[in-house]
Amino acid sequence: MKSKISFFNPCIYKKNVKLFWPIWLGYWIILMVLMPVRMWLSFKQIQDSILFYGQEYAEDYISTIYNAVNMDYHIIIITVFALACVACVFGYLFNARNANMMHAFPVNRFELFCTNVISGLSFLWVPQLICFFTTLVVCVSFGETRIVYLGIWLVMSMAISFFLFSVAVLSAMCTGHTLAIPVIFATFNLGYIAIRQAVTGVIEFFAFGVNNLSDLRAGKINWLSPLYYIFYNVQFSLVTDKAGEHIIGIDYIGMQVIASFFAIGILVYIIAYILYARRRIECAGDMIAFDIVKPVFRWGIGVVGSFFITLVSYGMISSNGIKISDIFFIVSAVIFGIIIFFITDMFIQKNFRVFTRRRVRESIIYIGCFLIVTISLKMTGDIIEKALPDNKDVECAYISSTFPVRIDGDKINDVIALQNQIIKNEKYLRKVKSNYTRDIHIVYNMKNGKKIKRSYSVPLTDKSIKLVYEQIYKYESNAENMKKYLLCYDIDKCMVNATGGTITVSCSKTEKTGHITLTEKQIAAVLQ
């Protein structure tokens, strides 16, 4: 008779420990090498250096602790072992025979689920606790009392393990194949970043002069990609004195982040159990365990994957000086999209016979929706490309070809007019090929704290476009601007003591370049 009360089965837990001990042992050995063993060797070396050279090496103790608790590689290691633990403790779900056998035992699914979750977490938490106490002993034995950072590391590691293991468990519940767990895990943890990169990359292709939308760190809702967000927001850092010469301590960020994700992890475990309770045993071996998710997976991989492949292909082509039209980009994206759609379906169905009447009808609808998405992104790019700021909303502007010059007040209208002239010639600039081009960069610092950045490659072969560059050149060739932005912002307080230098010169007729070496007197004349 199946138990209706207990949520933990000691026999299953002992079986997991007995079968999968290499997992927690391997993780424990890695932690021991990275922390107590490494710290002991480093502390011993520092002790010898202090004995021979003096106390100036004492700050290396702090660096040693920082290197041990640095979360960059710990997060990666936790991710790998969380996936390994899930693949082991829930491995019976991916084999039909084992799944039927386990669910035939007098153990209900809730008890199975909880016992396996506790098993997986103990494989991560126990090595972390042992490593913490061992490292603590090493620090105390060398007289190092700044052990609070070890406690912070332990809290961070256990909380991150709790959350990432929950996502790994959820990933396992969504599939019936072991190899699909990392794919679904990556989708949950990095899906938003991938979609954002694909979408902004396509918009940047269509929007002439716009190339800063795909800045990953600028996203306000990057927490939708938890692993990426944790990696950049749960960190230790070294603190130096005002002169930046000596290390005086360690700082850390991310306690609120891991507290939030720990709470979210509880919800993820609940969702994972609900899926486990509704999961069919017959799905063992399937890439996707629930039929309702299969079209979402096909469509999502098809759209995002096609955008990435098209953008990479465009990057390879454009590096050779070849420019492609918007229509060519859209057609290429559709072709790649339909190919990825059917390849993904082959993996889902575990069959090469995917060109059925039903799937072909679905692919036609998919192509229609794909075209709508792509054209919408093109229209968005056109709007962003042609958008010009209002002078009253701009605090200051910077315009540059070789170095940035700050523009204030009413002169900002001149910068807006120059940008407008470039935008009007957008079609010509996209197609023209010239060996003589200049990159023009325009940055608006808005009063609301935002920045608008645009970069244009302007050929110097057309008279009307050349006129734009010449107007920018007037700003850069101004003596006061050159003195201010090339030598020193506050020239009266700047000490310039140059004794030699060169000037690069070029000839537009012969396309030859050369260098002129300057004497100390000539440099003085140039500076004057």
Coordinates of C-alpha atoms in Angstrom, one line a residue:
M1 CA 0.0 0.0 0.0
K2 CA 1.3 3.4 -1.0
S3 CA 2.2 5.8 1.8
K4 CA -0.1 8.9 2.0
I5 CA 1.8 10.7 4.8
S6 CA 5.5 10.6 4.4
F7 CA 7.3 12.9 2.0
F8 CA 10.7 11.3 2.5
N9 CA 11.7 7.7 1.9
P10 CA 15.0 6.7 3.6
C11 CA 15.5 3.6 1.4
I12 CA 15.3 5.6 -1.8
Y13 CA 17.6 8.2 -0.3
K14 CA 20.2 5.6 0.7
K15 CA 19.9 4.0 -2.8
N16 CA 20.6 7.4 -4.4
V17 CA 23.7 8.0 -2.2
K18 CA 25.0 4.5 -2.9
L19 CA 24.5 4.7 -6.6
F20 CA 25.5 8.3 -7.3
W21 CA 28.3 8.9 -4.7
P22 CA 30.8 9.9 -7.5
I23 CA 28.7 13.1 -8.1
W24 CA 29.0 14.5 -4.5
L25 CA 32.5 13.2 -4.1
G26 CA 33.6 14.8 -7.3
Y27 CA 32.0 18.1 -6.4
W28 CA 33.6 17.9 -2.9
I29 CA 37.1 17.3 -4.3
I30 CA 36.8 20.2 -6.7
L31 CA 35.7 22.5 -3.8
M32 CA 38.5 21.3 -1.6
V33 CA 41.1 22.0 -4.3
L34 CA 39.7 25.4 -5.1
M35 CA 39.4 26.6 -1.5
P36 CA 41.1 25.0 1.5
V37 CA 44.0 23.3 -0.4
R38 CA 44.6 26.4 -2.6
M39 CA 44.4 28.7 0.4
W40 CA 46.7 26.7 2.5
L41 CA 49.4 26.7 -0.2
S42 CA 48.9 30.4 -0.8
F43 CA 48.9 31.3 2.9
K44 CA 52.1 29.3 3.4
Q45 CA 53.8 31.2 0.5
I46 CA 52.6 34.6 1.9
Q47 CA 53.9 33.7 5.3
D48 CA 57.4 33.0 3.9
S49 CA 57.3 36.2 1.9
I50 CA 56.4 38.3 5.0
L51 CA 59.3 36.6 6.9
F52 CA 61.8 37.5 4.3
Y53 CA 60.5 40.8 2.8
G54 CA 58.2 42.4 5.4
Q55 CA 54.6 43.2 6.1
E56 CA 53.8 44.6 2.7
Y57 CA 52.8 41.1 1.6
A58 CA 50.1 40.9 4.3
E59 CA 47.5 42.2 2.0
D60 CA 47.9 39.1 -0.2
Y61 CA 45.9 37.3 2.5
I62 CA 42.8 39.3 1.4
S63 CA 43.5 38.5 -2.3
T64 CA 43.8 34.8 -1.4
I65 CA 40.4 34.8 0.3
Y66 CA 38.9 36.8 -2.6
N67 CA 40.2 34.3 -5.2
A68 CA 38.8 31.4 -3.2
V69 CA 35.2 32.9 -2.8
N70 CA 35.0 34.5 -6.2
M71 CA 31.6 33.4 -7.5
D72 CA 32.4 33.4 -11.2
Y73 CA 33.6 29.8 -11.4
H74 CA 31.5 28.6 -8.4
I75 CA 28.3 29.5 -10.3
I76 CA 29.5 27.6 -13.4
I77 CA 30.5 24.5 -11.3
I78 CA 27.2 24.6 -9.4
T79 CA 25.3 24.7 -12.7
V80 CA 27.2 21.7 -14.1
F81 CA 26.7 19.6 -10.9
A82 CA 23.0 20.6 -10.5
L83 CA 22.3 19.2 -14.0
A84 CA 24.3 16.1 -13.2
C85 CA 22.4 15.5 -10.0
V86 CA 19.1 15.9 -11.6
A87 CA 20.0 13.5 -14.5
C88 CA 21.0 10.9 -11.8
V89 CA 18.2 11.1 -9.2
F90 CA 15.5 11.5 -11.8
G91 CA 17.2 9.2 -14.3
Y92 CA 14.5 6.6 -14.1
L93 CA 12.1 8.9 -15.8
F94 CA 14.0 8.7 -19.1
N95 CA 13.8 5.0 -19.5
A96 CA 10.4 3.4 -19.9
R97 CA 11.3 0.2 -18.1
N98 CA 12.8 2.0 -15.1
A99 CA 9.9 4.5 -15.0
N100 CA 7.3 1.7 -14.9
M101 CA 9.2 -0.2 -12.2
M102 CA 9.7 2.9 -9.9
H103 CA 6.1 3.9 -10.1
A104 CA 4.9 0.3 -9.4
F105 CA 6.5 0.5 -6.0
P106 CA 4.3 1.4 -3.0
V107 CA 5.6 4.9 -3.1
N108 CA 3.5 7.8 -4.3
R109 CA 4.9 10.5 -6.7
F110 CA 5.0 13.2 -4.0
E111 CA 7.3 11.0 -1.9
L112 CA 9.4 10.1 -4.8
F113 CA 9.7 13.7 -5.9
C114 CA 10.6 15.1 -2.4
T115 CA 13.1 12.3 -1.7
N116 CA 14.9 12.8 -5.0
V117 CA 15.0 16.6 -4.5
I118 CA 16.4 16.2 -1.0
S119 CA 19.0 13.7 -2.4
G120 CA 20.1 16.1 -5.2
L121 CA 20.3 19.1 -2.8
S122 CA 22.3 17.1 -0.3
F123 CA 24.8 16.2 -3.0
L124 CA 25.4 20.0 -3.4
W125 CA 25.0 21.3 0.1
V126 CA 27.0 18.7 2.0
P127 CA 30.3 19.2 0.1
Q128 CA 29.8 23.0 0.5
L129 CA 29.4 22.7 4.2
I130 CA 32.4 20.4 4.6
C131 CA 34.4 22.7 2.4
F132 CA 33.3 25.7 4.5
F133 CA 34.4 24.2 7.8
T134 CA 37.7 22.9 6.3
T135 CA 38.5 26.4 4.9
L136 CA 37.6 27.9 8.2
V137 CA 40.2 25.7 10.0
V138 CA 42.8 26.7 7.4
C139 CA 42.2 30.4 8.0
V140 CA 42.2 30.2 11.8
S141 CA 45.4 28.1 11.7
F142 CA 47.2 30.9 9.8
G143 CA 45.7 33.6 12.1
E144 CA 43.4 35.0 9.4
T145 CA 40.2 36.3 11.1
R146 CA 38.4 37.8 8.2
I147 CA 36.3 34.6 7.9
V148 CA 33.0 36.4 7.5
Y149 CA 33.4 36.2 3.7
L150 CA 33.5 32.5 3.9
G151 CA 30.1 32.5 5.6
I152 CA 28.8 34.9 2.9
W153 CA 30.2 32.5 0.2
L154 CA 28.4 29.6 1.9
V155 CA 25.0 31.4 2.0
M156 CA 25.4 32.5 -1.6
S157 CA 26.4 29.0 -2.8
M158 CA 23.7 27.2 -1.0
A159 CA 21.0 29.7 -2.2
I160 CA 22.2 29.5 -5.8
S161 CA 22.4 25.7 -5.6
F162 CA 18.8 25.7 -4.3
F163 CA 17.5 27.8 -7.2
L164 CA 19.5 26.3 -10.0
F165 CA 18.7 22.8 -8.9
S166 CA 15.0 23.8 -8.9
V167 CA 15.2 24.9 -12.5
A168 CA 17.1 21.7 -13.4
V169 CA 14.3 19.7 -11.8
L170 CA 11.7 21.6 -13.7
S171 CA 13.7 21.0 -16.9
A172 CA 13.7 17.3 -16.2
M173 CA 10.0 17.3 -15.7
C174 CA 9.5 18.9 -19.2
T175 CA 11.4 16.2 -21.1
G176 CA 11.8 12.5 -21.3
H177 CA 15.3 12.4 -22.6
T178 CA 18.5 13.0 -20.5
L179 CA 20.3 15.0 -23.3
A180 CA 17.4 17.4 -23.5
I181 CA 17.7 18.6 -19.9
P182 CA 20.6 21.0 -20.6
V183 CA 18.8 22.4 -23.6
I184 CA 15.6 23.1 -21.7
F185 CA 17.7 24.3 -18.7
A186 CA 19.5 26.8 -21.0
T187 CA 16.1 27.9 -22.4
F188 CA 14.7 28.7 -19.0
N189 CA 17.9 30.4 -17.8
L190 CA 19.1 32.2 -21.0
G191 CA 16.0 32.3 -23.2
Y192 CA 15.2 35.9 -22.6
I193 CA 18.8 37.0 -23.4
A194 CA 18.8 35.0 -26.6
I195 CA 15.5 36.4 -27.7
R196 CA 16.6 39.9 -26.9
Q197 CA 19.9 39.5 -28.7
A198 CA 18.1 38.1 -31.8
V199 CA 15.4 40.8 -31.9
T200 CA 17.7 43.8 -31.2
G201 CA 20.2 42.4 -33.8
V202 CA 17.5 42.3 -36.5
I203 CA 16.3 45.8 -35.5
E204 CA 19.9 47.1 -35.7
F205 CA 20.2 45.6 -39.2
F206 CA 17.2 47.5 -40.5
A207 CA 17.9 50.7 -38.5
F208 CA 20.7 52.6 -40.2
G209 CA 23.2 54.0 -37.7
V210 CA 21.7 52.2 -34.7
N211 CA 24.2 49.7 -33.1
N212 CA 23.8 49.8 -29.4
L213 CA 20.5 48.2 -28.8
S214 CA 22.0 44.7 -28.2
D215 CA 24.0 45.8 -25.2
L216 CA 23.2 42.9 -22.8
R217 CA 24.0 44.7 -19.6
A218 CA 21.5 47.5 -20.5
G219 CA 18.4 45.3 -20.1
K220 CA 16.0 46.2 -17.3
I221 CA 14.4 42.8 -17.0
N222 CA 17.5 40.6 -17.4
W223 CA 16.3 38.7 -14.4
L224 CA 14.1 36.8 -16.8
S225 CA 17.4 35.0 -17.7
P226 CA 18.2 34.0 -14.1
L227 CA 21.6 32.4 -14.6
Y228 CA 22.9 35.4 -16.6
Y229 CA 21.4 37.8 -14.0
I230 CA 23.0 35.9 -11.0
F231 CA 26.3 35.7 -12.8
Y232 CA 26.6 39.4 -13.1
N233 CA 24.8 40.5 -9.9
V234 CA 26.1 38.1 -7.3
Q235 CA 29.8 39.0 -6.9
F236 CA 32.7 39.7 -4.6
S237 CA 35.1 42.5 -5.4
L238 CA 38.4 43.8 -3.9
V239 CA 38.4 47.2 -2.1
T240 CA 41.5 49.4 -2.4
D241 CA 42.6 52.6 -0.7
K242 CA 41.9 56.0 -2.2
A243 CA 45.2 55.9 -4.2
G244 CA 44.3 52.4 -5.5
E245 CA 47.6 51.0 -4.5
H246 CA 46.8 48.8 -1.5
I247 CA 44.0 46.2 -1.0
I248 CA 42.1 46.9 2.2
G249 CA 39.1 44.6 2.1
I250 CA 36.5 42.7 0.1
D251 CA 33.1 43.9 -0.9
Y252 CA 30.1 41.9 -2.1
I253 CA 26.8 42.4 -3.8
G254 CA 23.8 40.2 -4.5
M255 CA 22.4 39.1 -1.1
Q256 CA 19.0 40.5 -2.0
V257 CA 19.2 38.9 -5.5
I258 CA 19.8 35.4 -4.1
A259 CA 17.1 35.9 -1.4
S260 CA 14.7 36.7 -4.2
F261 CA 15.7 33.7 -6.3
F262 CA 15.6 31.4 -3.3
A263 CA 11.9 32.4 -2.8
I264 CA 11.3 31.9 -6.5
G265 CA 13.0 28.5 -6.3
I266 CA 10.3 27.3 -3.8
L267 CA 7.7 28.2 -6.4
V268 CA 9.6 26.5 -9.2
Y269 CA 9.8 23.3 -7.1
I270 CA 6.0 23.4 -6.7
I271 CA 5.5 23.9 -10.4
A272 CA 7.9 21.0 -11.1
Y273 CA 5.9 18.7 -8.8
I274 CA 2.6 19.6 -10.5
L275 CA 4.2 18.7 -13.8
Y276 CA 5.5 15.5 -12.4
A277 CA 2.1 14.6 -11.0
R278 CA 0.6 15.0 -14.5
R279 CA 3.4 13.5 -16.4
R280 CA 2.7 10.4 -18.4
I281 CA 5.1 7.5 -17.9
E282 CA 4.9 6.7 -21.6
C283 CA 6.7 10.0 -22.5
A284 CA 10.1 8.4 -21.4
G285 CA 12.5 8.9 -24.3
D286 CA 10.6 11.8 -25.8
M287 CA 12.4 15.2 -26.1
I288 CA 9.3 17.1 -24.9
A289 CA 7.2 15.4 -22.3
F290 CA 4.0 17.5 -22.9
D291 CA 2.4 17.7 -26.3
I292 CA 1.2 21.3 -25.7
V293 CA 4.8 22.5 -25.5
K294 CA 6.0 20.9 -28.7
P295 CA 4.7 23.6 -31.2
V296 CA 5.9 26.3 -28.9
F297 CA 9.4 24.7 -28.9
R298 CA 9.3 24.3 -32.7
W299 CA 8.3 27.9 -33.4
G300 CA 10.5 29.4 -30.8
I301 CA 13.7 27.6 -31.9
G302 CA 12.8 28.3 -35.5
V303 CA 12.3 32.0 -35.2
V304 CA 15.2 32.8 -32.8
G305 CA 17.6 30.3 -34.5
S306 CA 16.9 31.7 -37.9
F307 CA 17.5 35.3 -36.8
F308 CA 20.9 34.3 -35.3
I309 CA 22.0 32.3 -38.3
T310 CA 21.0 35.1 -40.7
L311 CA 22.8 37.7 -38.6
V312 CA 25.9 35.6 -38.4
S313 CA 25.8 35.0 -42.2
Y314 CA 25.3 38.7 -42.8
G315 CA 28.3 39.5 -40.5
M316 CA 30.5 37.1 -42.6
I317 CA 29.3 38.6 -45.8
S318 CA 29.6 42.3 -44.7
S319 CA 33.2 41.7 -43.5
N320 CA 34.1 41.3 -47.2
G321 CA 32.5 44.6 -48.1
I322 CA 29.3 43.1 -49.5
K323 CA 26.0 44.8 -48.5
I324 CA 22.7 43.0 -48.7
S325 CA 19.2 44.5 -49.0
D326 CA 16.4 44.3 -46.6
I327 CA 14.4 41.9 -48.9
F328 CA 17.4 39.5 -49.2
F329 CA 17.7 39.5 -45.4
I330 CA 14.0 38.7 -44.9
V331 CA 14.0 36.0 -47.5
S332 CA 17.2 34.4 -46.0
A333 CA 15.6 34.5 -42.5
V334 CA 12.5 32.8 -43.8
I335 CA 14.5 30.0 -45.5
F336 CA 16.6 29.4 -42.4
G337 CA 13.5 29.5 -40.3
I338 CA 11.6 26.8 -42.2
I339 CA 14.8 24.6 -42.2
I340 CA 15.2 24.9 -38.4
F341 CA 11.5 24.4 -37.9
F342 CA 11.6 20.9 -39.5
I343 CA 15.0 19.9 -38.1
T344 CA 13.6 20.7 -34.6
D345 CA 10.5 18.7 -35.3
M346 CA 12.7 15.7 -36.3
F347 CA 14.3 15.7 -32.9
I348 CA 10.9 16.1 -31.2
Q349 CA 9.2 13.3 -33.2
K350 CA 12.4 11.2 -33.3
N351 CA 11.6 10.6 -36.9
F352 CA 12.7 11.9 -40.3
R353 CA 9.2 11.6 -41.7
V354 CA 8.0 15.1 -40.6
F355 CA 6.7 16.3 -43.9
T356 CA 3.2 15.3 -43.2
R357 CA 0.1 17.2 -44.3
R358 CA -0.6 18.4 -40.8
R359 CA 2.9 19.6 -40.3
V360 CA 3.1 21.3 -43.7
R361 CA -0.1 23.2 -42.9
E362 CA 1.4 24.3 -39.5
S363 CA 4.6 25.4 -41.3
I364 CA 2.6 27.7 -43.6
I365 CA 1.0 29.4 -40.6
Y366 CA 4.4 29.5 -39.0
I367 CA 5.9 31.3 -42.1
G368 CA 3.1 33.8 -42.1
C369 CA 3.6 34.6 -38.4
F370 CA 7.4 34.7 -39.0
L371 CA 6.9 37.3 -41.8
I372 CA 4.7 39.4 -39.6
V373 CA 7.3 39.4 -36.8
T374 CA 10.1 40.2 -39.2
I375 CA 8.3 43.0 -40.9
S376 CA 7.2 44.4 -37.5
L377 CA 10.9 44.5 -36.5
K378 CA 11.7 46.3 -39.8
M379 CA 9.1 48.9 -39.1
T380 CA 10.4 49.3 -35.6
G381 CA 13.9 49.8 -37.0
D382 CA 12.6 52.4 -39.4
I383 CA 11.0 54.3 -36.6
I384 CA 14.1 54.2 -34.4
E385 CA 16.3 55.2 -37.3
K386 CA 14.3 58.3 -38.2
A387 CA 13.7 59.4 -34.6
L388 CA 15.4 62.7 -33.8
P389 CA 15.5 64.2 -30.3
D390 CA 14.0 67.6 -29.4
N391 CA 16.6 70.2 -28.4
K392 CA 14.6 71.0 -25.3
D393 CA 15.0 67.4 -24.1
V394 CA 18.8 67.3 -24.7
E395 CA 21.2 68.3 -22.0
C396 CA 24.3 68.2 -24.3
A397 CA 25.5 66.4 -27.5
Y398 CA 28.8 64.9 -28.6
I399 CA 29.8 64.6 -32.2
S400 CA 33.0 63.0 -33.4
S401 CA 34.9 61.6 -36.3
T402 CA 38.3 61.4 -34.6
F403 CA 37.6 62.7 -31.1
P404 CA 34.3 63.7 -29.4
V405 CA 33.4 67.4 -29.2
R406 CA 30.8 68.6 -26.7
I407 CA 28.0 70.7 -28.2
D408 CA 25.7 72.7 -25.9
G409 CA 22.8 75.1 -26.2
D410 CA 21.3 76.1 -29.5
K411 CA 24.2 74.5 -31.4
I412 CA 22.6 71.2 -30.6
N413 CA 20.2 72.0 -33.4
D414 CA 23.1 72.0 -35.8
V415 CA 24.0 68.4 -34.7
I416 CA 20.3 67.4 -35.2
A417 CA 20.3 68.9 -38.6
L418 CA 23.5 67.0 -39.6
Q419 CA 22.0 63.8 -38.4
N420 CA 18.8 64.5 -40.3
Q421 CA 20.8 65.1 -43.5
I422 CA 22.5 61.7 -43.1
I423 CA 19.2 59.9 -42.5
K424 CA 17.8 61.5 -45.7
N425 CA 20.7 59.9 -47.6
E426 CA 20.3 56.5 -45.9
K427 CA 19.5 54.5 -49.0
Y428 CA 22.5 55.9 -50.8
L429 CA 24.8 55.4 -47.8
R430 CA 23.8 51.8 -47.5
K431 CA 24.7 51.0 -51.1
V432 CA 27.7 53.2 -51.8
K433 CA 31.1 51.6 -51.9
S434 CA 34.1 53.8 -51.2
N435 CA 37.7 53.4 -50.0
Y436 CA 37.4 56.8 -48.4
T437 CA 34.9 56.6 -45.5
R438 CA 34.7 58.2 -42.1
D439 CA 32.7 56.9 -39.1
I440 CA 30.7 59.7 -37.5
H441 CA 29.5 59.2 -34.0
I442 CA 26.7 61.2 -32.4
V443 CA 25.7 60.9 -28.7
Y444 CA 22.8 62.8 -27.1
N445 CA 22.8 63.0 -23.3
M446 CA 19.1 63.5 -22.5
K447 CA 17.8 65.4 -19.5
N448 CA 16.1 62.3 -18.2
G449 CA 19.4 60.5 -17.9
K450 CA 19.2 58.4 -21.0
K451 CA 21.7 58.4 -23.9
I452 CA 20.9 58.2 -27.6
K453 CA 23.9 56.9 -29.6
R454 CA 24.2 56.8 -33.4
S455 CA 27.1 55.7 -35.6
Y456 CA 27.3 56.3 -39.4
S457 CA 29.8 55.3 -42.0
V458 CA 30.0 58.3 -44.3
P459 CA 31.9 58.1 -47.7
L460 CA 33.9 61.2 -48.8
T461 CA 33.2 60.7 -52.5
D462 CA 29.8 62.4 -52.7
K463 CA 29.7 66.1 -52.5
S464 CA 26.5 66.4 -50.4
I465 CA 27.6 63.8 -47.9
K466 CA 31.2 65.1 -47.9
L467 CA 29.7 68.4 -46.8
V468 CA 28.3 66.8 -43.7
Y469 CA 31.8 65.5 -42.7
E470 CA 33.3 68.9 -43.4
Q471 CA 30.9 70.6 -41.0
I472 CA 32.0 68.1 -38.3
Y473 CA 35.6 68.7 -39.2
K474 CA 35.2 72.4 -38.5
Y475 CA 34.4 71.4 -34.9
E476 CA 37.3 69.1 -34.6
S477 CA 39.8 71.4 -36.3
N478 CA 38.9 74.3 -34.0
A479 CA 42.1 75.2 -32.1
E480 CA 40.3 75.5 -28.8
N481 CA 38.6 72.1 -29.2
M482 CA 41.8 70.4 -30.2
K483 CA 43.6 71.9 -27.2
K484 CA 40.7 71.0 -24.9
Y485 CA 39.9 67.5 -26.1
L486 CA 43.2 66.2 -27.4
L487 CA 45.7 67.6 -24.9
C488 CA 43.9 68.2 -21.7
Y489 CA 40.4 69.3 -20.6
D490 CA 41.8 72.0 -18.3
I491 CA 44.9 73.0 -20.3
D492 CA 46.1 75.5 -17.7
K493 CA 46.6 72.6 -15.2
C494 CA 47.9 70.2 -17.7
M495 CA 51.6 69.4 -17.9
V496 CA 52.6 68.6 -21.5
N497 CA 56.3 67.7 -21.8
A498 CA 56.6 65.9 -25.2
T499 CA 60.1 65.5 -26.6
G500 CA 59.3 63.5 -29.8
G501 CA 56.4 62.4 -31.9
T502 CA 55.0 61.7 -35.4
I503 CA 52.2 62.9 -37.6
T504 CA 50.4 60.6 -40.1
V505 CA 49.8 62.1 -43.5
S506 CA 47.9 60.7 -46.6
C507 CA 47.4 61.6 -50.2
S508 CA 43.9 61.3 -51.7
K509 CA 45.2 61.0 -55.2
T510 CA 47.8 58.3 -54.8
E511 CA 46.1 56.6 -51.8
K512 CA 49.5 56.5 -50.0
T513 CA 50.1 57.2 -46.4
G514 CA 53.3 58.1 -44.5
H515 CA 54.7 59.4 -41.2
I516 CA 56.5 62.6 -40.5
T517 CA 58.8 62.6 -37.4
L518 CA 58.8 65.8 -35.4
T519 CA 61.6 67.4 -33.4
E520 CA 61.1 68.8 -29.9
K521 CA 60.9 72.4 -31.3
Q522 CA 58.3 71.3 -33.9
I523 CA 56.2 69.7 -31.2
A524 CA 56.4 72.9 -29.1
A525 CA 55.2 74.8 -32.2
V526 CA 52.3 72.4 -32.7
L527 CA 51.3 72.6 -29.1
Q528 CA 51.4 76.3 -29.2

